[in-house]
Short mmCIF file of C-alpha atoms in Angstrom, two decimals:
data_model
loop_
_atom_site.label_atom_id
_atom_site.label_comp_id
_atom_site.label_asym_id
_atom_site.label_seq_id
_atom_site.Cartn_x
_atom_site.Cartn_y
_atom_site.Cartn_z
CA UNK A 1 -28.13 -5.23 -46.57
CA UNK A 2 -30.96 -5.22 -44.06
CA UNK A 3 -32.48 -2.03 -42.69
CA UNK A 4 -30.96 -2.70 -39.25
CA UNK A 5 -27.49 -3.22 -40.71
CA UNK A 6 -27.80 -0.05 -42.79
CA UNK A 7 -28.90 1.91 -39.74
CA UNK A 8 -25.99 0.61 -37.69
CA UNK A 9 -23.52 1.50 -40.44
CA UNK A 10 -25.02 4.98 -40.67
CA UNK A 11 -24.65 5.44 -36.90
CA UNK A 12 -21.04 4.26 -37.09
CA UNK A 13 -20.34 6.86 -39.76
CA UNK A 14 -21.96 9.56 -37.64
CA UNK A 15 -19.78 8.47 -34.73
CA UNK A 16 -16.64 8.85 -36.85
CA UNK A 17 -17.72 12.32 -37.97
CA UNK A 18 -18.37 13.38 -34.38
CA UNK A 19 -14.99 12.09 -33.18
CA UNK A 20 -13.17 14.00 -35.94
CA UNK A 21 -15.30 17.07 -35.18
CA UNK A 22 -14.38 16.88 -31.50
CA UNK A 23 -10.71 16.76 -32.51
CA UNK A 24 -11.19 19.96 -34.50
CA UNK A 25 -12.81 21.71 -31.53
CA UNK A 26 -10.15 20.38 -29.15
CA UNK A 27 -7.55 21.87 -31.50
CA UNK A 28 -9.23 25.28 -31.23
CA UNK A 29 -9.28 24.88 -27.44
CA UNK A 30 -5.57 23.98 -27.56
CA UNK A 31 -4.73 27.25 -29.32
CA UNK A 32 -6.93 29.19 -26.87
CA UNK A 33 -5.04 27.64 -23.94
CA UNK A 34 -1.76 28.57 -25.66
CA UNK A 35 -3.01 32.17 -25.99
CA UNK A 36 -3.93 32.21 -22.29
CA UNK A 37 -0.39 31.21 -21.33
CA UNK A 38 1.19 33.64 -23.80
CA UNK A 39 -0.81 36.65 -22.69
CA UNK A 40 -0.36 35.62 -19.06
CA UNK A 41 3.41 35.75 -19.50
CA UNK A 42 3.15 39.54 -19.87
CA UNK A 43 1.68 39.96 -16.40
CA UNK A 44 3.71 41.25 -13.48
CA UNK A 45 1.34 39.78 -10.93
CA UNK A 46 3.04 36.39 -10.74
CA UNK A 47 6.29 37.42 -9.19
CA UNK A 48 5.73 36.38 -5.56
CA UNK A 49 8.27 33.57 -5.42
CA UNK A 50 11.11 35.62 -6.89
CA UNK A 51 10.34 38.61 -4.66
CA UNK A 52 10.13 36.33 -1.66
CA UNK A 53 13.54 34.81 -2.34
CA UNK A 54 15.10 38.20 -3.05
CA UNK A 55 14.05 39.31 0.41
CA UNK A 56 15.59 36.21 1.94
CA UNK A 57 18.85 36.71 0.05
CA UNK A 58 19.08 40.31 1.21
CA UNK A 59 18.93 39.19 4.85
CA UNK A 60 21.36 36.28 5.16
CA UNK A 61 22.01 37.25 8.78
CA UNK A 62 19.36 37.88 11.39
CA UNK A 63 16.46 39.78 9.90
CA UNK A 64 16.11 43.43 10.69
CA UNK A 65 13.82 44.45 13.55
CA UNK A 66 11.10 47.04 13.51
CA UNK A 67 10.74 49.02 16.71
CA UNK A 68 7.33 50.36 17.56
CA UNK A 69 6.19 52.23 20.59
CA UNK A 70 3.10 51.05 22.43
CA UNK A 71 2.25 53.02 25.53
CA UNK A 72 5.86 53.50 26.56
CA UNK A 73 6.73 49.84 25.99
CA UNK A 74 9.15 49.01 23.20
CA UNK A 75 7.93 46.11 21.12
CA UNK A 76 10.32 44.28 18.81
CA UNK A 77 8.65 42.60 15.86
CA UNK A 78 10.59 40.50 13.42
CA UNK A 79 9.28 40.19 9.85
CA UNK A 80 7.89 36.86 8.75
CA UNK A 81 10.40 34.60 7.05
CA UNK A 82 9.23 31.85 4.73
CA UNK A 83 10.43 28.47 5.96
CA UNK A 84 9.64 24.86 5.29
CA UNK A 85 6.48 23.98 7.15
CA UNK A 86 6.98 20.28 6.54
CA UNK A 87 9.28 17.96 4.68
CA UNK A 88 9.01 18.79 0.99
CA UNK A 89 6.67 21.75 1.55
CA UNK A 90 7.18 25.50 1.74
CA UNK A 91 5.02 28.42 2.75
CA UNK A 92 4.80 29.72 -0.82
CA UNK A 93 1.50 31.10 -2.12
CA UNK A 94 -0.21 29.64 -5.17
CA UNK A 95 0.47 31.34 -8.48
CA UNK A 96 -2.28 33.37 -10.15
CA UNK A 97 -2.94 30.78 -12.88
CA UNK A 98 -2.09 30.52 -16.56
CA UNK A 99 -3.55 33.96 -17.28
CA UNK A 100 -1.14 35.54 -14.77
CA UNK A 101 -3.68 38.19 -13.83
CA UNK A 102 -3.79 39.50 -17.39
CA UNK A 103 -7.36 40.36 -18.49
CA UNK A 104 -6.84 39.28 -22.09
CA UNK A 105 -5.17 36.06 -20.98
CA UNK A 106 -8.12 35.36 -18.70
CA UNK A 107 -10.52 35.95 -21.61
CA UNK A 108 -8.70 33.40 -23.77
CA UNK A 109 -8.73 30.97 -20.84
CA UNK A 110 -12.51 31.28 -20.56
CA UNK A 111 -12.85 30.77 -24.31
CA UNK A 112 -10.67 27.66 -24.00
CA UNK A 113 -12.91 26.25 -21.27
CA UNK A 114 -16.02 26.90 -23.40
CA UNK A 115 -14.43 25.14 -26.38
CA UNK A 116 -13.41 22.25 -24.13
CA UNK A 117 -16.99 21.84 -22.97
CA UNK A 118 -18.22 21.89 -26.58
CA UNK A 119 -15.59 19.35 -27.68
CA UNK A 120 -16.46 17.13 -24.73
CA UNK A 121 -20.14 17.12 -25.69
CA UNK A 122 -19.33 16.37 -29.33
CA UNK A 123 -16.96 13.55 -28.38
CA UNK A 124 -19.50 12.16 -25.94
CA UNK A 125 -21.98 12.12 -28.82
CA UNK A 126 -19.43 10.17 -30.87
CA UNK A 127 -19.02 7.58 -28.12
CA UNK A 128 -22.79 7.31 -27.71
CA UNK A 129 -23.49 6.82 -31.42
CA UNK A 130 -20.68 4.24 -31.55
CA UNK A 131 -22.51 2.34 -28.81
CA UNK A 132 -25.82 2.61 -30.69
CA UNK A 133 -24.20 1.36 -33.90
CA UNK A 134 -23.21 -1.93 -32.24
CA UNK A 135 -26.02 -1.98 -29.66
CA UNK A 136 -23.66 -2.56 -26.76
CA UNK A 137 -21.26 -0.71 -24.49
CA UNK A 138 -18.54 0.96 -26.61
CA UNK A 139 -15.67 -0.83 -24.89
CA UNK A 140 -15.00 -3.86 -27.07
CA UNK A 141 -11.62 -2.86 -28.57
CA UNK A 142 -8.76 -0.41 -28.14
CA UNK A 143 -10.29 2.21 -30.41
CA UNK A 144 -13.43 2.32 -28.31
CA UNK A 145 -11.38 2.31 -25.09
CA UNK A 146 -9.37 5.31 -26.29
CA UNK A 147 -12.27 7.52 -27.34
CA UNK A 148 -14.08 6.71 -24.09
CA UNK A 149 -10.94 7.23 -22.01
CA UNK A 150 -10.28 10.70 -23.42
CA UNK A 151 -13.94 11.64 -22.97
CA UNK A 152 -13.87 10.61 -19.32
CA UNK A 153 -10.52 12.37 -18.69
CA UNK A 154 -11.95 15.65 -19.99
CA UNK A 155 -15.12 15.00 -17.97
CA UNK A 156 -13.06 14.63 -14.78
CA UNK A 157 -11.30 17.93 -15.53
CA UNK A 158 -14.57 19.77 -16.20
CA UNK A 159 -16.09 18.21 -13.09
CA UNK A 160 -13.25 19.58 -10.96
CA UNK A 161 -13.76 23.00 -12.53
CA UNK A 162 -17.48 22.80 -11.77
CA UNK A 163 -16.56 22.08 -8.14
CA UNK A 164 -14.54 25.33 -8.10
CA UNK A 165 -11.20 23.56 -7.81
CA UNK A 166 -8.05 25.40 -8.87
CA UNK A 167 -7.26 23.20 -11.87
CA UNK A 168 -7.57 25.52 -14.88
CA UNK A 169 -3.79 25.33 -15.25
CA UNK A 170 -4.33 21.66 -16.20
CA UNK A 171 -6.22 22.51 -19.41
CA UNK A 172 -3.31 22.88 -21.84
CA UNK A 173 -1.57 19.69 -20.69
CA UNK A 174 -4.81 17.71 -20.73
CA UNK A 175 -5.99 18.81 -24.17
CA UNK A 176 -2.55 18.18 -25.67
CA UNK A 177 -2.58 14.54 -24.57
CA UNK A 178 -6.26 14.13 -25.46
CA UNK A 179 -5.45 15.17 -29.04
CA UNK A 180 -2.56 12.70 -29.12
CA UNK A 181 -4.82 9.97 -27.74
CA UNK A 182 -7.55 10.62 -30.32
CA UNK A 183 -5.00 10.87 -33.11
CA UNK A 184 -3.67 7.44 -32.13
CA UNK A 185 -7.22 6.11 -31.93
CA UNK A 186 -8.36 7.21 -35.40
CA UNK A 187 -5.13 6.20 -37.18
CA UNK A 188 -3.43 3.21 -35.55
CA UNK A 189 -6.16 1.74 -33.35
CA UNK A 190 -9.28 2.27 -35.45
CA UNK A 191 -11.50 -0.80 -35.68
CA UNK A 192 -14.80 -1.01 -37.55
CA UNK A 193 -17.95 -1.61 -35.54
CA UNK A 194 -18.38 -5.27 -34.71
CA UNK A 195 -19.93 -7.55 -32.14
CA UNK A 196 -18.17 -8.75 -29.01
CA UNK A 197 -16.46 -12.07 -28.51
CA UNK A 198 -18.65 -14.46 -26.44
CA UNK A 199 -16.60 -13.96 -23.26
CA UNK A 200 -17.59 -10.28 -23.15
CA UNK A 201 -21.33 -10.83 -23.34
CA UNK A 202 -22.05 -10.05 -19.71
CA UNK A 203 -23.43 -7.25 -17.57
CA UNK A 204 -20.01 -7.22 -15.90
CA UNK A 205 -18.75 -5.43 -19.02
CA UNK A 206 -20.66 -2.33 -17.92
CA UNK A 207 -19.39 -2.60 -14.36
CA UNK A 208 -15.78 -3.71 -14.73
CA UNK A 209 -14.67 -1.86 -17.87
CA UNK A 210 -16.45 1.40 -17.07
CA UNK A 211 -14.79 1.62 -13.66
CA UNK A 212 -11.41 0.71 -15.15
CA UNK A 213 -11.68 3.53 -17.70
CA UNK A 214 -12.81 6.03 -15.06
CA UNK A 215 -9.95 5.02 -12.75
CA UNK A 216 -7.42 5.38 -15.55
CA UNK A 217 -8.70 8.82 -16.53
CA UNK A 218 -8.55 9.98 -12.92
CA UNK A 219 -5.10 8.47 -12.37
CA UNK A 220 -4.00 10.41 -15.45
CA UNK A 221 -5.17 13.71 -13.94
CA UNK A 222 -3.29 12.83 -10.76
CA UNK A 223 -0.15 11.98 -12.78
CA UNK A 224 -0.17 15.37 -14.52
CA UNK A 225 -0.44 17.02 -11.11
CA UNK A 226 2.51 14.93 -9.88
CA UNK A 227 4.69 15.91 -12.85
CA UNK A 228 3.87 19.58 -12.31
CA UNK A 229 4.68 19.15 -8.60
CA UNK A 230 8.16 17.84 -9.43
CA UNK A 231 8.87 20.80 -11.71
CA UNK A 232 7.50 23.32 -9.23
CA UNK A 233 9.35 21.75 -6.29
CA UNK A 234 12.64 21.94 -8.22
CA UNK A 235 11.88 25.55 -9.09
CA UNK A 236 11.15 26.49 -5.48
CA UNK A 237 14.26 24.65 -4.27
CA UNK A 238 16.42 26.54 -6.75
CA UNK A 239 14.98 29.86 -5.63
CA UNK A 240 15.40 28.98 -1.96
CA UNK A 241 19.07 28.08 -2.51
CA UNK A 242 19.76 31.38 -4.23
CA UNK A 243 19.68 30.07 -7.79
CA UNK A 244 18.25 31.95 -10.75
CA UNK A 245 15.90 29.90 -12.92
CA UNK A 246 15.61 30.81 -16.58
CA UNK A 247 13.08 33.30 -17.88
CA UNK A 248 10.86 30.59 -19.37
CA UNK A 249 10.82 28.62 -16.10
CA UNK A 250 9.95 31.73 -14.11
CA UNK A 251 7.22 32.71 -16.54
CA UNK A 252 5.52 29.31 -16.52
CA UNK A 253 6.17 27.75 -13.13
CA UNK A 254 5.46 30.76 -10.94
CA UNK A 255 1.92 30.87 -12.32
CA UNK A 256 1.21 27.32 -11.17
CA UNK A 257 -0.04 26.45 -7.67
CA UNK A 258 2.68 25.99 -5.08
CA UNK A 259 4.44 22.63 -4.84
CA UNK A 260 2.59 21.93 -1.59
CA UNK A 261 -0.77 22.52 -3.30
CA UNK A 262 0.15 20.35 -6.29
CA UNK A 263 1.36 17.58 -4.01
CA UNK A 264 -1.86 17.69 -2.03
CA UNK A 265 -3.97 17.74 -5.22
CA UNK A 266 -2.25 14.67 -6.67
CA UNK A 267 -2.46 12.76 -3.42
CA UNK A 268 -6.15 13.44 -2.95
CA UNK A 269 -6.95 12.43 -6.54
CA UNK A 270 -5.03 9.14 -6.27
CA UNK A 271 -6.32 8.36 -2.79
CA UNK A 272 -9.93 9.01 -3.82
CA UNK A 273 -9.84 6.68 -6.83
CA UNK A 274 -7.72 3.89 -5.31
CA UNK A 275 -10.69 2.13 -3.63
CA UNK A 276 -12.50 2.15 -6.98
CA UNK A 277 -9.45 0.56 -8.63
CA UNK A 278 -9.58 -2.13 -5.94
CA UNK A 279 -13.23 -2.71 -6.80
CA UNK A 280 -12.31 -2.88 -10.51
CA UNK A 281 -9.91 -5.76 -9.88
CA UNK A 282 -12.45 -7.59 -7.72
CA UNK A 283 -15.17 -7.11 -10.34
CA UNK A 284 -12.82 -8.42 -13.02
CA UNK A 285 -12.10 -11.51 -10.94
CA UNK A 286 -15.81 -12.20 -10.50
CA UNK A 287 -16.38 -11.74 -14.25
CA UNK A 288 -13.46 -14.11 -14.98
CA UNK A 289 -15.12 -16.70 -12.76
CA UNK A 290 -18.32 -16.46 -14.80
CA UNK A 291 -16.59 -16.35 -18.22
CA UNK A 292 -13.65 -18.71 -17.81
CA UNK A 293 -14.48 -20.76 -14.72
CA UNK A 294 -11.66 -19.35 -12.58
CA UNK A 295 -11.36 -16.11 -10.62
CA UNK A 296 -7.64 -15.58 -11.07
CA UNK A 297 -5.22 -17.14 -13.52
CA UNK A 298 -2.28 -14.69 -13.67
CA UNK A 299 -3.21 -13.65 -17.19
CA UNK A 300 -0.96 -10.70 -18.26
CA UNK A 301 -3.83 -8.21 -17.86
CA UNK A 302 -4.68 -9.56 -14.42
CA UNK A 303 -1.03 -9.56 -13.38
CA UNK A 304 -0.40 -5.97 -14.43
CA UNK A 305 -3.65 -4.81 -12.85
CA UNK A 306 -2.41 -6.27 -9.58
CA UNK A 307 1.07 -4.74 -10.08
CA UNK A 308 -0.61 -1.36 -10.62
CA UNK A 309 -2.65 -1.84 -7.45
CA UNK A 310 0.49 -2.68 -5.45
CA UNK A 311 2.34 0.34 -6.88
CA UNK A 312 -0.44 2.76 -5.92
CA UNK A 313 -0.74 1.13 -2.50
CA UNK A 314 2.99 1.70 -1.98
CA UNK A 315 2.60 5.33 -3.04
CA UNK A 316 -0.28 5.97 -0.65
CA UNK A 317 1.62 4.30 2.18
CA UNK A 318 4.77 6.29 1.36
CA UNK A 319 2.80 9.53 1.15
CA UNK A 320 1.58 8.92 4.71
CA UNK A 321 5.11 8.17 5.96
CA UNK A 322 7.14 11.20 7.06
CA UNK A 323 10.43 10.10 5.50
CA UNK A 324 8.85 9.42 2.10
CA UNK A 325 6.75 12.51 1.54
CA UNK A 326 7.50 14.86 -1.28
CA UNK A 327 9.62 13.85 -4.26
CA UNK A 328 10.18 10.22 -3.24
CA UNK A 329 6.46 9.59 -3.02
CA UNK A 330 5.91 11.48 -6.30
CA UNK A 331 8.31 9.17 -8.12
CA UNK A 332 6.34 6.20 -6.80
CA UNK A 333 3.13 7.78 -8.10
CA UNK A 334 4.63 8.12 -11.58
CA UNK A 335 5.89 4.53 -11.50
CA UNK A 336 2.37 3.43 -10.55
CA UNK A 337 0.85 5.38 -13.44
CA UNK A 338 3.47 3.93 -15.81
CA UNK A 339 2.30 0.48 -14.70
CA UNK A 340 -1.27 1.48 -15.50
CA UNK A 341 -0.23 2.76 -18.95
CA UNK A 342 1.57 -0.49 -19.74
CA UNK A 343 -1.46 -2.43 -18.56
CA UNK A 344 -3.67 -0.28 -20.81
CA UNK A 345 -1.52 -0.18 -23.96
CA UNK A 346 1.39 -2.59 -23.63
CA UNK A 347 -0.54 -5.67 -22.58
CA UNK A 348 -3.15 -5.20 -25.30
CA UNK A 349 -0.68 -4.41 -28.08
CA UNK A 350 2.34 -6.57 -27.32
CA UNK A 351 1.30 -9.41 -24.99
CA UNK A 352 -0.89 -12.40 -25.82
CA UNK A 353 -3.44 -13.55 -23.27
CA UNK A 354 -7.12 -14.02 -22.61
CA UNK A 355 -7.56 -10.24 -22.87
CA UNK A 356 -6.15 -10.17 -26.42
CA UNK A 357 -9.51 -9.38 -28.01
CA UNK A 358 -8.79 -5.66 -28.28
CA UNK A 359 -9.21 -5.63 -32.05
CA UNK A 360 -5.72 -4.28 -32.78
#
């Protein structure tokens, strides 16, 4: 074995160690997020939605009036009543977060964020050493896609936190799926370091695949927000109609942002990354022209990339249409993300085409 080959094998082993180490740290972060939610459930701060609805139920008829005297003039002031401000939206304040206002819960949440940052850095080191071991971009097979995808997804989450966005509630859901993704990567999808097939030897690999992974990671964050919106919207609707959600639902959902905030968050995430997904498809077509002599051939990967684009375009159009705001548009967003997931996993694992070099 040459010195270069031995060095590359050593770097590949280091990469594996770092990926497993990041999984261990992510697991610690997972338990810290769990502790944040558990301690937050003790708090009495997050009771605004229930109190709000109780007030509405107590005044089914016209609300009581408060009479005040102002210089001999009687002024009648009616109390504010929460109503729908738009289709699918309510004037409900955001919840206090997973910690629920509990100091100990907040402490565990901060510990969880610190562990997430550490795990992200360790995993990033694993991706980097994987790239050094093969002396190319680490995106030549499904194993490399997965470890890069989870790294970028966590990076998007930490970036939103750094921008002071109210997304700490996302941590538990994100880390859970990141652990599942990495577990799948190191067991089912693992592929030893190897060189690329000739078609991938191009600078377009850095442009096309990197943007595709970033778009997918961002779409994932938007999809989690959409799922939480559907749960929170159902919860608010049940309260508004006089229903009584279960204790678990009240404890968890009332600490999340309002359905209007979650809907806005998901829409902004998807709308922001959609132009980049458009660029990804265009870049892939240009690369296909260089590699295979045609820009578009309805290969399964190309077809599902286009289907995903159409699905997100329909969602964005529906979200801007009054009659399709709210839950209808959210269902379209989840269908669009399901198309992306099938394009990412299904096409590579179960469909044969020119993109079947994933190493699985």
